[in-house]
Coordinates of N, CA and C in Angstrom, one line a residue:
M1 N -12.9 -106.5 -31.6 CA -12.0 -107.2 -32.5 C -12.2 -106.7 -33.9
C2 N -11.2 -106.5 -34.6 CA -11.2 -106.1 -36.0 C -11.4 -107.3 -36.9
D3 N -11.4 -107.1 -38.2 CA -11.5 -108.2 -39.2 C -10.4 -109.2 -38.9
P4 N -10.8 -110.5 -38.6 CA -9.8 -111.5 -38.4 C -9.2 -112.0 -39.6
G5 N -9.8 -111.7 -40.8 CA -9.2 -112.1 -42.1 C -9.4 -113.6 -42.4
I6 N -10.6 -114.0 -42.8 CA -10.8 -115.4 -43.2 C -10.5 -115.5 -44.7
I7 N -9.7 -116.4 -45.1 CA -9.3 -116.6 -46.5 C -10.0 -117.8 -47.0
C8 N -10.4 -117.7 -48.3 CA -11.0 -118.9 -48.9 C -10.3 -119.2 -50.2
F9 N -10.1 -120.5 -50.5 CA -9.5 -120.9 -51.8 C -9.9 -122.3 -52.1
Q10 N -9.6 -122.8 -53.3 CA -9.8 -124.2 -53.7 C -8.6 -124.6 -54.5
H11 N -8.1 -125.8 -54.2 CA -6.9 -126.3 -54.9 C -7.2 -127.6 -55.7
C12 N -7.3 -128.7 -54.9 CA -7.2 -130.0 -55.6 C -8.6 -130.5 -56.0
Q13 N -8.8 -131.8 -56.1 CA -10.0 -132.4 -56.7 C -11.2 -132.3 -55.7
K14 N -10.9 -131.9 -54.5 CA -12.0 -131.8 -53.5 C -12.9 -130.6 -54.0
K15 N -14.2 -130.8 -54.0 CA -15.1 -129.8 -54.4 C -15.3 -128.7 -53.4
E16 N -15.0 -129.0 -52.2 CA -15.3 -128.0 -51.1 C -14.3 -126.9 -51.2
K17 N -14.7 -125.7 -50.8 CA -13.8 -124.6 -50.6 C -13.1 -124.7 -49.3
V18 N -11.8 -124.2 -49.3 CA -11.0 -124.3 -48.1 C -11.0 -122.9 -47.4
F19 N -11.1 -122.9 -46.1 CA -11.1 -121.7 -45.3 C -10.0 -121.7 -44.3
C20 N -9.3 -120.6 -44.1 CA -8.2 -120.5 -43.1 C -8.0 -119.1 -42.8
F21 N -7.2 -118.8 -41.7 CA -6.8 -117.5 -41.4 C -5.5 -117.1 -42.1
K22 N -4.7 -118.1 -42.3 CA -3.4 -117.9 -43.0 C -3.2 -118.9 -44.2
F23 N -2.9 -118.4 -45.3 CA -2.8 -119.2 -46.5 C -1.6 -120.2 -46.3
P24 N -1.9 -121.5 -46.4 CA -0.9 -122.5 -46.1 C 0.1 -122.7 -47.2
D25 N 1.3 -123.2 -46.8 CA 2.3 -123.5 -47.8 C 2.0 -124.8 -48.6
V26 N 1.3 -125.7 -47.8 CA 1.0 -127.1 -48.4 C -0.5 -127.3 -48.3
C27 N -1.0 -127.9 -49.3 CA -2.4 -128.3 -49.3 C -2.7 -129.4 -48.2
N28 N -3.7 -129.1 -47.4 CA -3.9 -130.0 -46.3 C -4.6 -131.3 -46.7
F29 N -5.0 -131.4 -48.0 CA -5.7 -132.6 -48.5 C -4.9 -133.4 -49.4
C30 N -4.0 -132.8 -50.2 CA -3.2 -133.6 -51.1 C -1.7 -133.4 -50.9
N31 N -1.3 -132.5 -50.0 CA 0.1 -132.3 -49.6 C 0.9 -131.6 -50.7
A32 N 0.3 -131.0 -51.7 CA 1.0 -130.3 -52.8 C 1.5 -129.0 -52.2
Q33 N 2.7 -128.6 -52.8 CA 3.2 -127.2 -52.4 C 2.4 -126.2 -53.2
L34 N 1.7 -125.4 -52.5 CA 0.7 -124.5 -53.1 C 1.4 -123.3 -53.8
S35 N 2.6 -123.1 -53.6 CA 3.3 -122.0 -54.3 C 3.7 -122.4 -55.7
N36 N 3.6 -123.7 -56.0 CA 4.0 -124.2 -57.3 C 2.8 -124.8 -58.2
V37 N 1.6 -124.6 -57.7 CA 0.5 -125.2 -58.4 C -0.6 -124.1 -58.8
E38 N -1.4 -124.4 -59.8 CA -2.5 -123.5 -60.1 C -3.7 -123.8 -59.3
L39 N -4.3 -122.8 -58.7 CA -5.4 -123.0 -57.8 C -6.7 -122.9 -58.6
R40 N -7.6 -123.8 -58.3 CA -9.0 -123.7 -58.9 C -9.7 -122.4 -58.6
I41 N -9.6 -122.0 -57.4 CA -10.1 -120.7 -56.9 C -8.9 -120.0 -56.2
P42 N -8.4 -118.9 -56.7 CA -7.3 -118.2 -56.1 C -7.8 -117.7 -54.7
P43 N -6.9 -117.5 -53.8 CA -7.3 -117.1 -52.4 C -7.9 -115.7 -52.4
F44 N -9.0 -115.5 -51.7 CA -9.6 -114.2 -51.5 C -10.1 -114.1 -50.1
R45 N -10.3 -112.9 -49.6 CA -10.7 -112.7 -48.3 C -12.3 -112.6 -48.2
I46 N -12.8 -113.4 -47.3 CA -14.3 -113.3 -47.0 C -14.7 -112.0 -46.5
P47 N -15.6 -111.3 -47.1 CA -16.0 -110.0 -46.6 C -16.4 -110.0 -45.1
Y48 N -15.9 -109.1 -44.3 CA -16.2 -109.0 -42.9 C -17.5 -108.2 -42.7
P49 N -18.5 -108.8 -42.2 CA -19.9 -108.2 -42.2 C -20.1 -107.1 -41.1
F50 N -19.1 -107.0 -40.1 CA -19.4 -106.1 -39.0 C -18.6 -104.8 -39.1
R51 N -19.2 -103.8 -38.6 CA -18.6 -102.4 -38.7 C -18.7 -101.7 -37.4
D52 N -17.8 -100.6 -37.3 CA -17.9 -99.7 -36.2 C -19.0 -98.7 -36.5
A53 N -20.1 -98.7 -35.6 CA -21.3 -97.9 -35.9 C -20.9 -96.4 -36.0
T54 N -19.9 -96.0 -35.3 CA -19.6 -94.5 -35.4 C -19.1 -94.1 -36.7
K55 N -18.8 -95.1 -37.6 CA -18.3 -94.8 -38.9 C -19.3 -95.2 -40.0
E56 N -20.5 -95.5 -39.5 CA -21.6 -95.9 -40.4 C -22.7 -94.8 -40.3
F57 N -22.8 -93.9 -41.2 CA -23.6 -92.8 -41.1 C -25.0 -93.0 -41.7
N58 N -26.0 -92.4 -41.0 CA -27.4 -92.4 -41.4 C -27.9 -93.8 -41.7
C59 N -27.8 -94.7 -40.8 CA -28.3 -96.0 -41.0 C -28.8 -96.6 -39.6
I60 N -29.4 -97.8 -39.8 CA -29.8 -98.5 -38.6 C -28.7 -99.5 -38.2
V61 N -28.4 -99.6 -36.9 CA -27.3 -100.5 -36.5 C -27.8 -101.5 -35.5
I62 N -27.3 -102.7 -35.5 CA -27.7 -103.8 -34.6 C -26.5 -104.5 -34.0
K63 N -26.6 -104.8 -32.8 CA -25.6 -105.6 -32.1 C -26.2 -106.5 -31.0
P64 N -25.5 -107.5 -30.5 CA -26.1 -108.3 -29.4 C -26.3 -107.4 -28.2
T65 N -27.3 -107.6 -27.5 CA -27.6 -106.9 -26.2 C -26.4 -107.0 -25.3
H66 N -25.9 -108.2 -25.2 CA -24.7 -108.5 -24.4 C -23.6 -109.1 -25.2
G67 N -22.4 -108.6 -25.0 CA -21.2 -109.1 -25.7 C -21.1 -108.6 -27.1
D68 N -20.4 -109.4 -27.9 CA -20.3 -109.1 -29.4 C -20.7 -110.2 -30.2
F69 N -20.7 -110.0 -31.5 CA -21.1 -111.1 -32.5 C -20.2 -112.3 -32.5
L70 N -18.9 -112.0 -32.7 CA -18.0 -113.1 -33.0 C -17.8 -114.1 -31.8
N71 N -17.8 -113.5 -30.6 CA -17.5 -114.4 -29.4 C -18.7 -114.8 -28.6
N72 N -19.8 -114.0 -28.6 CA -20.9 -114.2 -27.7 C -22.2 -114.6 -28.3
Y73 N -22.4 -114.2 -29.6 CA -23.8 -114.3 -30.1 C -24.2 -115.7 -30.4
K74 N -25.5 -116.0 -30.1 CA -26.2 -117.2 -30.4 C -27.5 -116.9 -31.1
N75 N -28.1 -117.9 -31.7 CA -29.3 -117.6 -32.4 C -30.4 -117.2 -31.5
S76 N -30.3 -117.5 -30.2 CA -31.4 -117.2 -29.3 C -31.0 -115.8 -28.6
S77 N -29.9 -115.2 -28.9 CA -29.5 -114.0 -28.2 C -30.4 -112.8 -28.6
D78 N -30.6 -111.9 -27.7 CA -31.4 -110.7 -28.0 C -30.5 -109.7 -28.7
L79 N -31.1 -109.0 -29.6 CA -30.4 -108.0 -30.4 C -30.8 -106.6 -30.0
H80 N -29.9 -105.7 -29.9 CA -30.2 -104.3 -29.6 C -30.0 -103.5 -30.9
I81 N -30.9 -102.5 -31.1 CA -30.9 -101.7 -32.3 C -30.9 -100.2 -32.0
G82 N -30.2 -99.5 -32.9 CA -30.1 -98.1 -32.8 C -30.1 -97.4 -34.1
V83 N -29.9 -96.1 -34.1 CA -29.8 -95.3 -35.3 C -28.6 -94.4 -35.3
T84 N -27.9 -94.2 -36.4 CA -26.8 -93.3 -36.5 C -27.2 -92.0 -37.3
D85 N -26.6 -90.9 -36.9 CA -26.8 -89.7 -37.7 C -25.7 -89.5 -38.7
S86 N -25.6 -88.3 -39.3 CA -24.6 -88.1 -40.4 C -23.2 -87.8 -39.8
A87 N -23.1 -87.7 -38.4 CA -21.9 -87.5 -37.8 C -21.4 -88.7 -37.1
G88 N -22.1 -89.8 -37.2 CA -21.7 -91.1 -36.6 C -22.1 -91.2 -35.1
Y89 N -23.0 -90.3 -34.6 CA -23.5 -90.5 -33.3 C -24.6 -91.6 -33.3
I90 N -24.6 -92.4 -32.2 CA -25.6 -93.5 -32.1 C -26.7 -93.1 -31.1
Y91 N -27.9 -93.2 -31.6 CA -29.1 -92.9 -30.8 C -29.7 -94.2 -30.4
E92 N -29.9 -94.5 -29.1 CA -30.5 -95.7 -28.7 C -31.3 -95.6 -27.5
Y93 N -32.2 -96.6 -27.3 CA -33.1 -96.6 -26.2 C -33.1 -97.9 -25.5
D94 N -32.8 -97.9 -24.2 CA -32.8 -99.2 -23.4 C -33.2 -98.9 -22.0
V95 N -32.8 -99.8 -21.1 CA -33.1 -99.6 -19.7 C -32.6 -98.3 -19.0
N96 N -31.6 -97.7 -19.7 CA -31.0 -96.5 -19.2 C -31.7 -95.3 -19.8
G97 N -32.7 -95.5 -20.6 CA -33.4 -94.4 -21.2 C -32.8 -94.1 -22.6
I98 N -33.0 -92.9 -23.1 CA -32.6 -92.5 -24.4 C -31.2 -91.9 -24.3
T99 N -30.3 -92.3 -25.2 CA -28.9 -91.8 -25.2 C -28.4 -91.5 -26.6
K100 N -27.5 -90.6 -26.6 CA -26.8 -90.2 -27.9 C -25.3 -90.3 -27.6
S101 N -24.5 -91.1 -28.3 CA -23.1 -91.2 -27.9 C -22.3 -91.7 -29.1
K102 N -21.0 -91.8 -28.9 CA -20.1 -92.5 -29.8 C -19.4 -93.6 -29.1
T103 N -20.1 -94.3 -28.3 CA -19.5 -95.4 -27.4 C -18.9 -96.5 -28.2
Q104 N -17.9 -97.1 -27.7 CA -17.2 -98.2 -28.3 C -18.0 -99.5 -28.2
A105 N -19.1 -99.5 -27.4 CA -19.9 -100.7 -27.3 C -20.5 -101.1 -28.7
W106 N -20.4 -100.2 -29.7 CA -21.0 -100.5 -31.0 C -19.9 -100.7 -32.0
Y107 N -18.7 -101.1 -31.5 CA -17.6 -101.3 -32.4 C -17.8 -102.5 -33.4
Q108 N -18.7 -103.4 -33.1 CA -18.9 -104.6 -33.9 C -20.4 -104.8 -34.1
C109 N -20.9 -104.0 -35.1 CA -22.3 -104.0 -35.3 C -22.6 -104.4 -36.8
L110 N -23.9 -104.7 -37.0 CA -24.4 -104.9 -38.4 C -25.1 -103.6 -38.8
P111 N -24.5 -102.9 -39.8 CA -25.2 -101.7 -40.3 C -26.3 -102.1 -41.3
I112 N -27.4 -101.5 -41.3 CA -28.5 -101.8 -42.2 C -28.9 -100.5 -42.9
K113 N -28.6 -100.4 -44.2 CA -29.0 -99.2 -44.9 C -30.4 -99.3 -45.4
V114 N -31.3 -98.6 -44.8 CA -32.7 -98.8 -45.2 C -33.0 -97.9 -46.4
M115 N -32.1 -97.0 -46.8 CA -32.2 -96.2 -48.0 C -30.9 -96.5 -48.9
D116 N -31.2 -97.0 -50.1 CA -30.0 -97.3 -51.0 C -29.2 -96.1 -51.3
K117 N -29.8 -95.0 -51.6 CA -29.0 -93.8 -51.9 C -29.6 -92.7 -51.0
M118 N -28.6 -91.9 -50.5 CA -29.1 -90.8 -49.6 C -28.3 -89.5 -50.0
N119 N -29.0 -88.6 -50.6 CA -28.3 -87.3 -51.0 C -28.2 -86.3 -49.8
S120 N -27.6 -85.2 -50.0 CA -27.4 -84.3 -48.9 C -28.7 -83.8 -48.2
P121 N -29.7 -83.4 -49.0 CA -30.9 -83.0 -48.4 C -31.6 -84.0 -47.5
L122 N -31.5 -85.3 -48.0 CA -32.1 -86.4 -47.3 C -31.4 -86.6 -46.0
K123 N -30.0 -86.5 -46.0 CA -29.2 -86.7 -44.8 C -29.6 -85.6 -43.8
I124 N -29.8 -84.4 -44.2 CA -30.2 -83.3 -43.3 C -31.6 -83.6 -42.7
Y125 N -32.5 -84.1 -43.6 CA -33.8 -84.4 -43.1 C -33.8 -85.6 -42.1
W126 N -33.0 -86.6 -42.4 CA -32.8 -87.7 -41.5 C -32.4 -87.2 -40.1
D127 N -31.4 -86.4 -40.1 CA -30.8 -85.9 -38.8 C -31.9 -85.1 -38.1
E128 N -32.6 -84.2 -38.8 CA -33.7 -83.4 -38.1 C -34.7 -84.2 -37.5
I129 N -35.2 -85.2 -38.2 CA -36.3 -86.1 -37.7 C -35.7 -86.9 -36.5
L130 N -34.5 -87.4 -36.6 CA -33.9 -88.2 -35.6 C -33.8 -87.4 -34.3
H131 N -33.4 -86.1 -34.4 CA -33.3 -85.2 -33.2 C -34.6 -85.0 -32.6
N132 N -35.7 -84.8 -33.5 CA -37.0 -84.5 -33.0 C -37.6 -85.7 -32.2
V133 N -37.4 -86.9 -32.8 CA -37.9 -88.1 -32.1 C -37.1 -88.4 -30.8
F134 N -35.8 -88.1 -30.8 CA -34.9 -88.3 -29.7 C -35.4 -87.4 -28.5
D135 N -35.9 -86.2 -28.8 CA -36.3 -85.2 -27.8 C -37.7 -85.4 -27.3
Q136 N -38.5 -86.4 -27.9 CA -39.8 -86.7 -27.3 C -39.7 -87.3 -26.0
N137 N -40.8 -87.1 -25.2 CA -40.7 -87.6 -23.8 C -41.2 -89.0 -23.7
F138 N -41.3 -89.7 -24.8 CA -41.8 -91.1 -24.7 C -40.6 -92.0 -24.3
W139 N -39.4 -91.6 -24.3 CA -38.3 -92.5 -24.2 C -37.6 -92.4 -22.8
T140 N -38.4 -92.4 -21.8 CA -37.8 -92.3 -20.4 C -37.5 -93.7 -19.8
I141 N -36.7 -93.7 -18.8 CA -36.4 -94.9 -18.1 C -37.7 -95.6 -17.6
E142 N -38.6 -94.7 -17.0 CA -39.8 -95.3 -16.4 C -40.7 -95.9 -17.5
R143 N -40.7 -95.4 -18.7 CA -41.6 -96.0 -19.7 C -41.0 -97.2 -20.4
Y144 N -39.7 -97.5 -20.2 CA -39.1 -98.6 -20.9 C -39.7 -99.9 -20.5
D145 N -40.0 -100.8 -21.5 CA -40.5 -102.1 -21.2 C -39.8 -103.0 -22.3
S146 N -39.2 -104.1 -21.8 CA -38.4 -105.0 -22.7 C -39.2 -105.6 -23.8
E147 N -40.5 -105.7 -23.6 CA -41.4 -106.3 -24.7 C -42.2 -105.3 -25.5
E148 N -42.7 -104.3 -24.8 CA -43.7 -103.4 -25.5 C -43.2 -102.1 -25.9
H149 N -42.2 -101.6 -25.2 CA -41.7 -100.2 -25.4 C -40.1 -100.2 -25.3
N150 N -39.5 -100.6 -26.3 CA -38.0 -100.9 -26.2 C -37.3 -100.2 -27.4
C151 N -36.1 -100.7 -27.6 CA -35.2 -100.2 -28.7 C -35.8 -100.2 -30.1
Y152 N -36.6 -101.3 -30.3 CA -37.3 -101.4 -31.6 C -38.4 -100.3 -31.7
S153 N -39.0 -100.1 -30.6 CA -40.1 -99.1 -30.6 C -39.5 -97.7 -31.0
F154 N -38.3 -97.4 -30.5 CA -37.7 -96.1 -30.8 C -37.3 -96.1 -32.3
V155 N -36.7 -97.1 -32.8 CA -36.2 -97.1 -34.2 C -37.4 -97.0 -35.2
L156 N -38.5 -97.8 -34.9 CA -39.7 -97.8 -35.8 C -40.4 -96.4 -35.7
A157 N -40.4 -95.8 -34.5 CA -41.0 -94.5 -34.4 C -40.2 -93.5 -35.3
F158 N -38.9 -93.6 -35.2 CA -38.1 -92.7 -36.1 C -38.4 -92.9 -37.6
L159 N -38.3 -94.2 -38.0 CA -38.5 -94.5 -39.4 C -39.9 -94.1 -39.9
R160 N -40.9 -94.3 -39.1 CA -42.3 -93.8 -39.5 C -42.3 -92.3 -39.6
S161 N -41.6 -91.6 -38.8 CA -41.6 -90.2 -38.8 C -40.9 -89.6 -40.0
L162 N -40.1 -90.4 -40.7 CA -39.5 -90.0 -42.0 C -40.6 -89.8 -43.1
H163 N -41.7 -90.5 -43.0 CA -42.7 -90.5 -44.0 C -42.2 -90.8 -45.4
L164 N -41.4 -91.8 -45.5 CA -40.9 -92.2 -46.8 C -41.7 -93.4 -47.3
Q165 N -42.4 -93.1 -48.4 CA -43.3 -94.1 -49.0 C -42.8 -95.5 -49.2
E166 N -41.5 -95.6 -49.6 CA -40.9 -96.8 -49.9 C -40.6 -97.7 -48.6
L167 N -40.6 -97.0 -47.5 CA -40.4 -97.7 -46.2 C -41.6 -98.1 -45.5
D168 N -42.7 -97.4 -45.7 CA -44.0 -97.6 -45.0 C -44.5 -99.0 -44.9
P169 N -44.4 -99.8 -46.0 CA -45.0 -101.2 -45.9 C -44.2 -102.1 -44.9
Y170 N -43.0 -101.7 -44.5 CA -42.2 -102.6 -43.6 C -42.2 -102.1 -42.2
L171 N -43.0 -101.1 -41.9 CA -42.9 -100.4 -40.5 C -44.1 -100.7 -39.7
Y172 N -45.0 -101.6 -40.1 CA -46.2 -101.9 -39.2 C -45.8 -102.4 -37.9
N173 N -44.8 -103.3 -37.8 CA -44.4 -103.9 -36.6 C -43.0 -104.4 -36.7
K174 N -42.5 -104.8 -35.5 CA -41.1 -105.3 -35.4 C -40.9 -106.6 -36.3
T175 N -41.8 -107.5 -36.4 CA -41.7 -108.7 -37.1 C -41.5 -108.4 -38.6
I176 N -42.3 -107.6 -39.2 CA -42.2 -107.3 -40.6 C -40.9 -106.5 -40.9
F177 N -40.5 -105.6 -40.0 CA -39.3 -104.9 -40.2 C -38.1 -105.8 -40.2
C178 N -38.1 -106.7 -39.2 CA -37.0 -107.6 -39.1 C -36.9 -108.6 -40.3
Q179 N -38.0 -109.0 -40.8 CA -38.0 -109.9 -42.0 C -37.4 -109.3 -43.2
Q180 N -37.7 -108.0 -43.3 CA -37.2 -107.3 -44.5 C -35.8 -106.8 -44.4
F181 N -35.4 -106.3 -43.2 CA -34.1 -105.6 -43.1 C -33.1 -106.4 -42.2
V182 N -33.5 -106.9 -41.1 CA -32.6 -107.5 -40.2 C -32.2 -109.0 -40.6
S183 N -33.2 -109.8 -40.9 CA -32.9 -111.2 -41.1 C -31.9 -111.5 -42.2
P184 N -32.0 -110.8 -43.4 CA -31.0 -111.0 -44.5 C -29.6 -110.7 -44.0
Q185 N -29.4 -109.7 -43.2 CA -28.0 -109.4 -42.7 C -27.6 -110.3 -41.7
A186 N -28.6 -110.8 -40.8 CA -28.2 -111.7 -39.8 C -27.8 -113.0 -40.3
R187 N -28.4 -113.5 -41.4 CA -28.0 -114.7 -42.0 C -26.5 -114.7 -42.6
I188 N -26.2 -113.6 -43.2 CA -24.8 -113.4 -43.6 C -23.8 -113.4 -42.4
A189 N -24.2 -112.7 -41.4 CA -23.4 -112.7 -40.2 C -23.2 -114.1 -39.5
A190 N -24.3 -114.8 -39.5 CA -24.3 -116.2 -38.9 C -23.3 -117.1 -39.6
K191 N -23.3 -117.0 -40.9 CA -22.3 -117.8 -41.7 C -20.9 -117.5 -41.4
Y192 N -20.6 -116.2 -41.3 CA -19.3 -115.7 -40.9 C -18.9 -116.1 -39.5
I193 N -19.8 -116.0 -38.6 CA -19.6 -116.3 -37.2 C -19.2 -117.8 -37.1
S194 N -20.0 -118.7 -37.8 CA -19.8 -120.1 -37.8 C -18.4 -120.4 -38.3
L195 N -18.0 -119.8 -39.4 CA -16.6 -120.1 -40.0 C -15.6 -119.6 -39.0
Y196 N -15.7 -118.5 -38.4 CA -14.7 -117.9 -37.5 C -14.6 -118.9 -36.3
R197 N -15.6 -119.4 -35.7 CA -15.6 -120.2 -34.5 C -15.0 -121.6 -34.8
Q198 N -15.3 -122.1 -36.0 CA -14.7 -123.4 -36.4 C -13.1 -123.2 -36.6
L199 N -12.7 -122.1 -37.2 CA -11.3 -121.9 -37.4 C -10.5 -121.6 -36.1
K200 N -11.2 -121.1 -35.1 CA -10.6 -121.0 -33.8 C -10.2 -122.3 -33.2
V201 N -10.9 -123.4 -33.6 CA -10.6 -124.7 -33.1 C -9.7 -125.5 -34.1
Q202 N -9.9 -125.3 -35.4 CA -9.1 -126.0 -36.4 C -8.4 -124.9 -37.3
N203 N -7.2 -125.1 -37.7 CA -6.5 -124.2 -38.5 C -7.1 -124.0 -39.9
V204 N -7.6 -125.2 -40.4 CA -8.1 -125.2 -41.8 C -9.4 -126.0 -41.8
I205 N -10.4 -125.6 -42.5 CA -11.6 -126.3 -42.7 C -12.1 -126.3 -44.1
A206 N -12.8 -127.3 -44.6 CA -13.3 -127.4 -45.9 C -14.8 -127.5 -45.9
Q207 N -15.5 -126.8 -46.8 CA -17.0 -126.9 -46.8 C -17.5 -126.8 -48.2

């Protein structure tokens, strides 16, 4: 699913912001014609947090292990993590072993830029290290373990192999890495998912 387009605005004395998929002709709270009144907050589109991983280059990407974020994700759901190169290929490790692809299974992912700025030499270095880690014999089907040797193990092994000083403090284990990079993005995604699911039931909501 592409961006469903959640709109936010504020009109009358209600302090809450109003959210909807389609800007209404009439205010749901005071019945005023919205085309003829001044809005406290003009309508704007809530940023869509999810991306197609094949178009997110040189970054870490996360998606639910099963299903997608908007329709299937719960706070208790397992997340699957991978890495993209400068051509948009996704490198991942799971029960099927290590793979490199441009599969549409990653059409709705959270991209995580672990490097704020990446110049051409660093992109080349990123790709070289990623290919080297990908070719190691650690990532076989037989070695896979859902708790001890999994997708996070692969991603952390790659990031450690970059030997970038600014990343090192966050790569000791999965917990520290997730606190620094995954959790902030997941919180943004959770708010969007909540709005989306409420609007699937109600046409307009106020918060």
